[in-house]
mmCIF file of C-alpha atoms and ligand atoms in Angstrom:
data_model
loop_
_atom_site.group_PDB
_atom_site.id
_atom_site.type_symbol
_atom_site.label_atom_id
_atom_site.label_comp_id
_atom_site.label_asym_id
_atom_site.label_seq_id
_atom_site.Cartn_x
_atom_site.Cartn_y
_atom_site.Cartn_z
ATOM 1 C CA UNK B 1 -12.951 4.636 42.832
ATOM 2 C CA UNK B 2 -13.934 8.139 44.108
ATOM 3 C CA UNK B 3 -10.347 8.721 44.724
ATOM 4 C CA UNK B 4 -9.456 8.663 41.332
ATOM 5 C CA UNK B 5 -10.489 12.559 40.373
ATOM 6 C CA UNK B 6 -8.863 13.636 43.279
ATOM 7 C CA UNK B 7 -5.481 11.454 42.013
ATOM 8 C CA UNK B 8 -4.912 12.883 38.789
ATOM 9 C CA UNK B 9 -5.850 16.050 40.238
ATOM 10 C CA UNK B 10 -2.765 15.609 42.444
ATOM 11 C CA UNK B 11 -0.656 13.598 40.199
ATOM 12 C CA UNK B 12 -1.158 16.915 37.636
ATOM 13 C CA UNK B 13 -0.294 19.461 40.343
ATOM 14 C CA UNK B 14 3.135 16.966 41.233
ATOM 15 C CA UNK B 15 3.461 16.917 37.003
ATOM 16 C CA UNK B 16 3.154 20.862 36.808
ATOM 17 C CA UNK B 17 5.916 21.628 39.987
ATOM 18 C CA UNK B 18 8.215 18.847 38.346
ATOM 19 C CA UNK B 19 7.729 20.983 35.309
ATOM 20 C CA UNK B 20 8.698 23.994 36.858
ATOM 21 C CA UNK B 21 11.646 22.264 38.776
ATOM 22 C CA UNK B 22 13.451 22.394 34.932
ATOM 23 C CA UNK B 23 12.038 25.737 33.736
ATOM 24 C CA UNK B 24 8.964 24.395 31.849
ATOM 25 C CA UNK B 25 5.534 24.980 31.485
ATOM 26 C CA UNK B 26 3.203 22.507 33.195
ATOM 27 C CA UNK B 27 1.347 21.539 29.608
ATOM 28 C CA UNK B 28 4.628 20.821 27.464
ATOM 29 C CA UNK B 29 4.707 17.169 30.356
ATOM 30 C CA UNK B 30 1.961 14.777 28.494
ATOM 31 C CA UNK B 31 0.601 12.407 30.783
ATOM 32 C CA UNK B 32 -0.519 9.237 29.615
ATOM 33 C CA UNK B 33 -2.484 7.351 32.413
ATOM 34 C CA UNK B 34 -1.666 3.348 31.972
ATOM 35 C CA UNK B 35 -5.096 1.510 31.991
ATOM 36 C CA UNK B 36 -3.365 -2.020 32.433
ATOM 37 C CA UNK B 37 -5.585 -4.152 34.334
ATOM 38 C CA UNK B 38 -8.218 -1.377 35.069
ATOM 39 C CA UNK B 39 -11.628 -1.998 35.056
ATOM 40 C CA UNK B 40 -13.938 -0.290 31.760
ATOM 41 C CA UNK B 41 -15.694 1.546 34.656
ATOM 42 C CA UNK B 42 -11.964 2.531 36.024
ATOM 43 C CA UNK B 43 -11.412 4.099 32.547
ATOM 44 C CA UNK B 44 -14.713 5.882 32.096
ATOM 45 C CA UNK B 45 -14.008 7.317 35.782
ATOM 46 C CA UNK B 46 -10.736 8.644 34.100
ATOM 47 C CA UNK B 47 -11.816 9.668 31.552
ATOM 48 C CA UNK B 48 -14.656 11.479 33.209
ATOM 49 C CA UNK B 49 -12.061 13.372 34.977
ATOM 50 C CA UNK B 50 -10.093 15.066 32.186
ATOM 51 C CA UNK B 51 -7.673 12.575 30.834
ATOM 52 C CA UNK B 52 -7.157 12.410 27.266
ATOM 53 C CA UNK B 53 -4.406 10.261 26.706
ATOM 54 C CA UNK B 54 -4.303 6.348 27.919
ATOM 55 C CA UNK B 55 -1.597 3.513 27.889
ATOM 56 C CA UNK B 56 -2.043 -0.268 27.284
ATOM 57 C CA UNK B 57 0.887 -2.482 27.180
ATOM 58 C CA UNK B 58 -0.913 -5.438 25.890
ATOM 59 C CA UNK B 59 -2.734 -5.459 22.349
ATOM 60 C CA UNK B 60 -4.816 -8.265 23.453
ATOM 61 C CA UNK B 61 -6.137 -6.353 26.579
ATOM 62 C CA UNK B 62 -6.691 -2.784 24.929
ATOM 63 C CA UNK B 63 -8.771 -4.802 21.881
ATOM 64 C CA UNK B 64 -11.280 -6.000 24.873
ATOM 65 C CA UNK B 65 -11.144 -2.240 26.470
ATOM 66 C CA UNK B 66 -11.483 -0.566 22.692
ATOM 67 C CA UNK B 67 -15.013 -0.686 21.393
ATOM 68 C CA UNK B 68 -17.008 -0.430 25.011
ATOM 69 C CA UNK B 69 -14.428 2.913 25.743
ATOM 70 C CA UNK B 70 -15.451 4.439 22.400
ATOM 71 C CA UNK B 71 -18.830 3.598 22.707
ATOM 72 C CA UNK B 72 -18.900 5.668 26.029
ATOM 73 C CA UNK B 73 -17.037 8.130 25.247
ATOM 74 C CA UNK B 74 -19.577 9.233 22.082
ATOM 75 C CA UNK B 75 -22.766 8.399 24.269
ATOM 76 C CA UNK B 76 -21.650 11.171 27.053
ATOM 77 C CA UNK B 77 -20.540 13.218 24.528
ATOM 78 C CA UNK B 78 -16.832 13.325 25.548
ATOM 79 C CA UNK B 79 -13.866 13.901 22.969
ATOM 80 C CA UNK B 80 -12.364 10.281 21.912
ATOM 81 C CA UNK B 81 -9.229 9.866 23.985
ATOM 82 C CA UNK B 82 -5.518 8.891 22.054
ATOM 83 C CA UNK B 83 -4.525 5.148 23.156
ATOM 84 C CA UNK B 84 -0.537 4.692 23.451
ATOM 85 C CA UNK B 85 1.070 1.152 23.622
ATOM 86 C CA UNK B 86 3.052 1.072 26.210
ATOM 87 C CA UNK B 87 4.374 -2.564 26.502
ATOM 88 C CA UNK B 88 6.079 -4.705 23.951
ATOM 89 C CA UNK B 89 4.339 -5.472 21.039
ATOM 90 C CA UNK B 90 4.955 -8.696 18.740
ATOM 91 C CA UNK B 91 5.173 -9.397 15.099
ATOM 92 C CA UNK B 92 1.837 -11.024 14.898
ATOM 93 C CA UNK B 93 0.035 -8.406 16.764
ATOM 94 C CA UNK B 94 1.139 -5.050 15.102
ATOM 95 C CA UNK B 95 -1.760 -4.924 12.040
ATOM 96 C CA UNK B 96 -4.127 -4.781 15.249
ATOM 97 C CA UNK B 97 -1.942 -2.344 17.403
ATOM 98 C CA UNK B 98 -1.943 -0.189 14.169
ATOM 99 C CA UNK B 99 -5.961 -0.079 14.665
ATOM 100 C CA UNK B 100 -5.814 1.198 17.777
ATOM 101 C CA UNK B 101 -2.842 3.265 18.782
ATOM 102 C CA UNK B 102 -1.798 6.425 17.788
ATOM 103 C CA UNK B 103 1.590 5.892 19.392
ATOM 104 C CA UNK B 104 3.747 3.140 19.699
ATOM 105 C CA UNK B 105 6.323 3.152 22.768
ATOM 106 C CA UNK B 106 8.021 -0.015 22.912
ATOM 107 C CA UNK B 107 9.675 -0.168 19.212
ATOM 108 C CA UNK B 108 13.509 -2.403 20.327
ATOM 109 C CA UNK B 109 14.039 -4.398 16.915
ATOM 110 C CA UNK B 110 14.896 -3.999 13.254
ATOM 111 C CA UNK B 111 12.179 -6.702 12.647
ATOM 112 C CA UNK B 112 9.455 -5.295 14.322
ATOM 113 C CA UNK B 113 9.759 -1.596 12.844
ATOM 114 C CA UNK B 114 10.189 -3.406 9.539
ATOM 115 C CA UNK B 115 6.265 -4.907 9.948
ATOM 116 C CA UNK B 116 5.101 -1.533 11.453
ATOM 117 C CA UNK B 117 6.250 0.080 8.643
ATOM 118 C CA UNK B 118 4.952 -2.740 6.119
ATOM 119 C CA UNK B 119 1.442 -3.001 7.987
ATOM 120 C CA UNK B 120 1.122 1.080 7.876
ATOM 121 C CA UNK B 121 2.145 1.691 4.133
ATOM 122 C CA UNK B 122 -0.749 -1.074 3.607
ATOM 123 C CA UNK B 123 -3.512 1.107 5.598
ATOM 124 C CA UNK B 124 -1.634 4.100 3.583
ATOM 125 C CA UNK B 125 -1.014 5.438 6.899
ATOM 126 C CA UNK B 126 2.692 6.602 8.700
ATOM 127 C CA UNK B 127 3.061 5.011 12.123
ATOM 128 C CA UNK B 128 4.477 6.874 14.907
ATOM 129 C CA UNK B 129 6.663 5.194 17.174
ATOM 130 C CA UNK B 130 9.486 5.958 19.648
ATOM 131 C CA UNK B 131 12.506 3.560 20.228
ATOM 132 C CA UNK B 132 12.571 1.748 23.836
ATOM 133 C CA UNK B 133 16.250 1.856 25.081
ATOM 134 C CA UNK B 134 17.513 -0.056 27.885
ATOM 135 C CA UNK B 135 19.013 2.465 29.960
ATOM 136 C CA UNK B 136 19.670 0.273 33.024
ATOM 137 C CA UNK B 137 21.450 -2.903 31.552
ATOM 138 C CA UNK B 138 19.040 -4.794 33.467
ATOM 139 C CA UNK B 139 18.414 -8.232 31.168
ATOM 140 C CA UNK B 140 15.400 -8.628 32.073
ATOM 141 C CA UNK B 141 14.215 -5.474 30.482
ATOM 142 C CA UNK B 142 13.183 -4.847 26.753
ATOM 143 C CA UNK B 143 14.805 -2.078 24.482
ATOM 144 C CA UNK B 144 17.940 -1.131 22.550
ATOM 145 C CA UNK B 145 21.218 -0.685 24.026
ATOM 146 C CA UNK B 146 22.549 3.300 23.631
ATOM 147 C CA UNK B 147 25.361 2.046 21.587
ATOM 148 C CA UNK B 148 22.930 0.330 18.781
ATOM 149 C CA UNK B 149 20.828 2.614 18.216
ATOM 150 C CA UNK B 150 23.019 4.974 15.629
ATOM 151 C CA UNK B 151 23.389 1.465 13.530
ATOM 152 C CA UNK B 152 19.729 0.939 14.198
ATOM 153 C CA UNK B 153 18.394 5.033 13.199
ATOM 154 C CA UNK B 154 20.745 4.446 9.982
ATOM 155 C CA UNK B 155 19.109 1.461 8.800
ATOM 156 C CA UNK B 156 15.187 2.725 9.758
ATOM 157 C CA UNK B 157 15.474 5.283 7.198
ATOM 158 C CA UNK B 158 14.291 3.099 4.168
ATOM 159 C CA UNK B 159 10.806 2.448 6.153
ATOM 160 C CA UNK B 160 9.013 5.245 5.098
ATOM 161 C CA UNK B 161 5.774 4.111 6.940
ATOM 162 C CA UNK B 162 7.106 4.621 10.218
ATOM 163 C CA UNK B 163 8.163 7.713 11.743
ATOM 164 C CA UNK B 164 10.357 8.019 14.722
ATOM 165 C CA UNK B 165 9.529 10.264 17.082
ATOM 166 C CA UNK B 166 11.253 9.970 20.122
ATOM 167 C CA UNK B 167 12.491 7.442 23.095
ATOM 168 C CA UNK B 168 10.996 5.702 25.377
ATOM 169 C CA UNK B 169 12.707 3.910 28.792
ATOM 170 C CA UNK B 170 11.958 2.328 31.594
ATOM 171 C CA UNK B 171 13.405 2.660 35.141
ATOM 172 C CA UNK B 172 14.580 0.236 37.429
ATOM 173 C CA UNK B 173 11.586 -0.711 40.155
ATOM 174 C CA UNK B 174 13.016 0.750 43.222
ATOM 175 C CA UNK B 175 11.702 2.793 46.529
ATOM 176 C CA UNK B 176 13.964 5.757 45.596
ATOM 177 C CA UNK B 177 13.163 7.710 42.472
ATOM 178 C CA UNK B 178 16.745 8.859 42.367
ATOM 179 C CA UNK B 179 18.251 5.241 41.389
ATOM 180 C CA UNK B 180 16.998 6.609 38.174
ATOM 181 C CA UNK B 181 18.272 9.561 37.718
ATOM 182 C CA UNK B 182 21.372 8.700 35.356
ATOM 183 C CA UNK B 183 18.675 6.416 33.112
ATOM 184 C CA UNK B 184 16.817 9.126 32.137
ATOM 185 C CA UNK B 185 19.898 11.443 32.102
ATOM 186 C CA UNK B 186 21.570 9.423 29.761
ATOM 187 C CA UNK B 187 18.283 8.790 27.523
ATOM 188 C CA UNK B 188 18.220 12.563 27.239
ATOM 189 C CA UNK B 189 21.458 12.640 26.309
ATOM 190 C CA UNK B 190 21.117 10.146 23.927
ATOM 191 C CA UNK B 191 18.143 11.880 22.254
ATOM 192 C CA UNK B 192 19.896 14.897 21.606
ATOM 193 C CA UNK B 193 23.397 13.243 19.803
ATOM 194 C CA UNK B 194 20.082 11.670 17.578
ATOM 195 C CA UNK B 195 19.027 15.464 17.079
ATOM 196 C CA UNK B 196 22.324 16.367 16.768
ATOM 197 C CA UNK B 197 23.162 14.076 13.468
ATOM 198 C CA UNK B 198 19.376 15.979 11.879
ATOM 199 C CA UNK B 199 18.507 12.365 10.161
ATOM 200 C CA UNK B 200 16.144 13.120 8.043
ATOM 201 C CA UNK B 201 12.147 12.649 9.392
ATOM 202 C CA UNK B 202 13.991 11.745 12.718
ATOM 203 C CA UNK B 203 12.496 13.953 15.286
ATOM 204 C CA UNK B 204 12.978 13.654 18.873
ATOM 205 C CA UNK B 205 9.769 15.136 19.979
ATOM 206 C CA UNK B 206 8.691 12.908 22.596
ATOM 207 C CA UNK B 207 11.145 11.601 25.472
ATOM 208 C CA UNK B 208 9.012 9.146 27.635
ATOM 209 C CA UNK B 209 10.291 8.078 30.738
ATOM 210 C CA UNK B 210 8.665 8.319 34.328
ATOM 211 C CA UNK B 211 5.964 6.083 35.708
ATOM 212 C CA UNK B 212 4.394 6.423 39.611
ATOM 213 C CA UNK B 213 7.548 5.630 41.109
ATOM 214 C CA UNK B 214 10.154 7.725 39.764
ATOM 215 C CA UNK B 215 8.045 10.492 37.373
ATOM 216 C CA UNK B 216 8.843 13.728 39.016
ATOM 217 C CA UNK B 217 12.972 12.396 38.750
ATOM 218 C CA UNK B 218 12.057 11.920 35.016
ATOM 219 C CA UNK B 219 10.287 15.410 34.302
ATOM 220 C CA UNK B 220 13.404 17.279 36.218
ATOM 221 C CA UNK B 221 15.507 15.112 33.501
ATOM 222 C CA UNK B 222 13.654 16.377 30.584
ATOM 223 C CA UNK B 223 10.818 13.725 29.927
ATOM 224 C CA UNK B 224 7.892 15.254 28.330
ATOM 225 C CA UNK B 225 6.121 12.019 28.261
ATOM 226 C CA UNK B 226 4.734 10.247 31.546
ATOM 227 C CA UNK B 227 3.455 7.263 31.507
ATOM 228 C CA UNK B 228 1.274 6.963 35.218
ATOM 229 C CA UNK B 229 -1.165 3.313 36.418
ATOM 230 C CA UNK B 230 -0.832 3.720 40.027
ATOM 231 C CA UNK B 231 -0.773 6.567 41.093
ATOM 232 C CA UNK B 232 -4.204 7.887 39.763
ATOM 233 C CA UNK B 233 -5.850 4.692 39.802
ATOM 234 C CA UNK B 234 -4.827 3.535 43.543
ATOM 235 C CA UNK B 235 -5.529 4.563 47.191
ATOM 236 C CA UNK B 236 -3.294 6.697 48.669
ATOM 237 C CA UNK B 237 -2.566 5.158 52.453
HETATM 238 C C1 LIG H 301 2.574 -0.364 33.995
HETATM 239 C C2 LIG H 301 3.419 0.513 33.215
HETATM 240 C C3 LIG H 301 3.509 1.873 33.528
HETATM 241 C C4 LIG H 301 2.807 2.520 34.701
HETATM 242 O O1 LIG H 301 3.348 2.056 35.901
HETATM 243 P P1 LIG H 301 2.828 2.598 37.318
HETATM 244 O O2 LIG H 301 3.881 2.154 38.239
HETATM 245 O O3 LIG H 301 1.504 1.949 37.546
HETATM 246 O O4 LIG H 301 2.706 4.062 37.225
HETATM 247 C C5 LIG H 301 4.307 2.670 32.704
HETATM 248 N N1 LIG H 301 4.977 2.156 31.658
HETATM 249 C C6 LIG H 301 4.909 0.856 31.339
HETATM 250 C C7 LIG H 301 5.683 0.358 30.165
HETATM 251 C C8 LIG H 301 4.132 -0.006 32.103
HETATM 252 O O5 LIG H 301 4.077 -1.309 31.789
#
């Protein structure tokens, strides 16, 4: 627990030299520190230390985490923090993920942007949301194939209560970051062809890729969005 400070202290230094690594400035890298199975006392400790922006990948978890947070957060004072979803997110859950999150990572079907958008016109609200593409082929792993998601851009535009703002992928889990280099190449490739065809409202603002494993990789490939559990909230041997 008392090692957490000094973790994001160093996981922001590794974020900033990353940065540097491709010619940008340390705060232009958003961290979002995943709170998945953390302890309430876990997250104040976090929270304590500076971070602003958390991660949940279940909406079940974050409702149980949402309230006591908030609560707090007001009592000492502190800024309310911005919770991102992070995992995948079902039909029946997205009028409560709209409640909560401010951005939604993990958007992979038709469907499901087609509730978003319905359950957000209803709170007279536009949703924010990036599209998870499976850059590894893996089938175990949620998100879009690159070669659907031109089909899948076209056919978003008549949901005007969503708004896409970037991609979102996953890595493969593997003890060298550089097995994922050519993911997150090709993701950043892929989000600038998007730019490239200037769909209307499209904006590719946020590129999220990078978790403890592989983050720094991801930064030097162009991801502006981290999404960090481990390495903040464990013990360094
Ligand atoms: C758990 C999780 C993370 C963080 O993973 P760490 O290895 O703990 O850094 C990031 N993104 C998603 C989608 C996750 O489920």
């Amino acid at each position: 627990m008392n090692q957490i400070p000094d973790n994001f202290i160093s996981v922001k230094e590794r974020i900033a030299a990353a940065a540097g690594r491709s010619g940008r400035a340390p705060d232009s890298i958003k961290l979002v520190t995943v709170t998945k199975g953390r302890s309430i006392t876990e997250i104040q400790t976090v929270l304590a230390a500076g971070v602003t922006d958390i991660g949940e990948n279940r909406v079940q978890e974050a409702q149980q985490k949402y309230e006591p947070i908030h609560s707090s957060l007001a009592a000492s004072g502190l800024q309310m923090c911005e919770w991102h979803l992070v995992g995948h997110l079902q039909r029946n859950k997205v009028k409560s993920a709209l409640e909560m999150f401010s951005l939604i990572h993990s958007v992979d079907s038709l469907r499901l942007l087609a509730e978003i958008a319905r359950r957000a016109e209803g709170r007279e609200q536009q949703a924010e949301i990036l599209i998870q593409i499976n850059t590894t082929g893996e089938a175990s792993k949620f998100g879009l194939d690159s070669e659907d998601v031109f089909g899948f851009l076209e056919k978003s535009q008549m949901y005007s209560g969503v708004r896409i703002v970037g991609l979102m992928t996953m890595g493969m889990l593997s003890s060298s970051p550089e097995v994922n280099r050519p993911a997150f190449a090709s993701l950043r490739t892929l989000s600038e062809k998007i730019t490239a065809e200037k769909f209307p409202s499209i904006t590719m603002q946020y590129l999220s890729m990078g978790m403890t494993n592989d983050f720094e990789v991801a930064i030097e490939e162009g991801a502006n969005l981290v999404r960090i559990g481990r390495a903040i909230f464990e013990t360094t041997i």
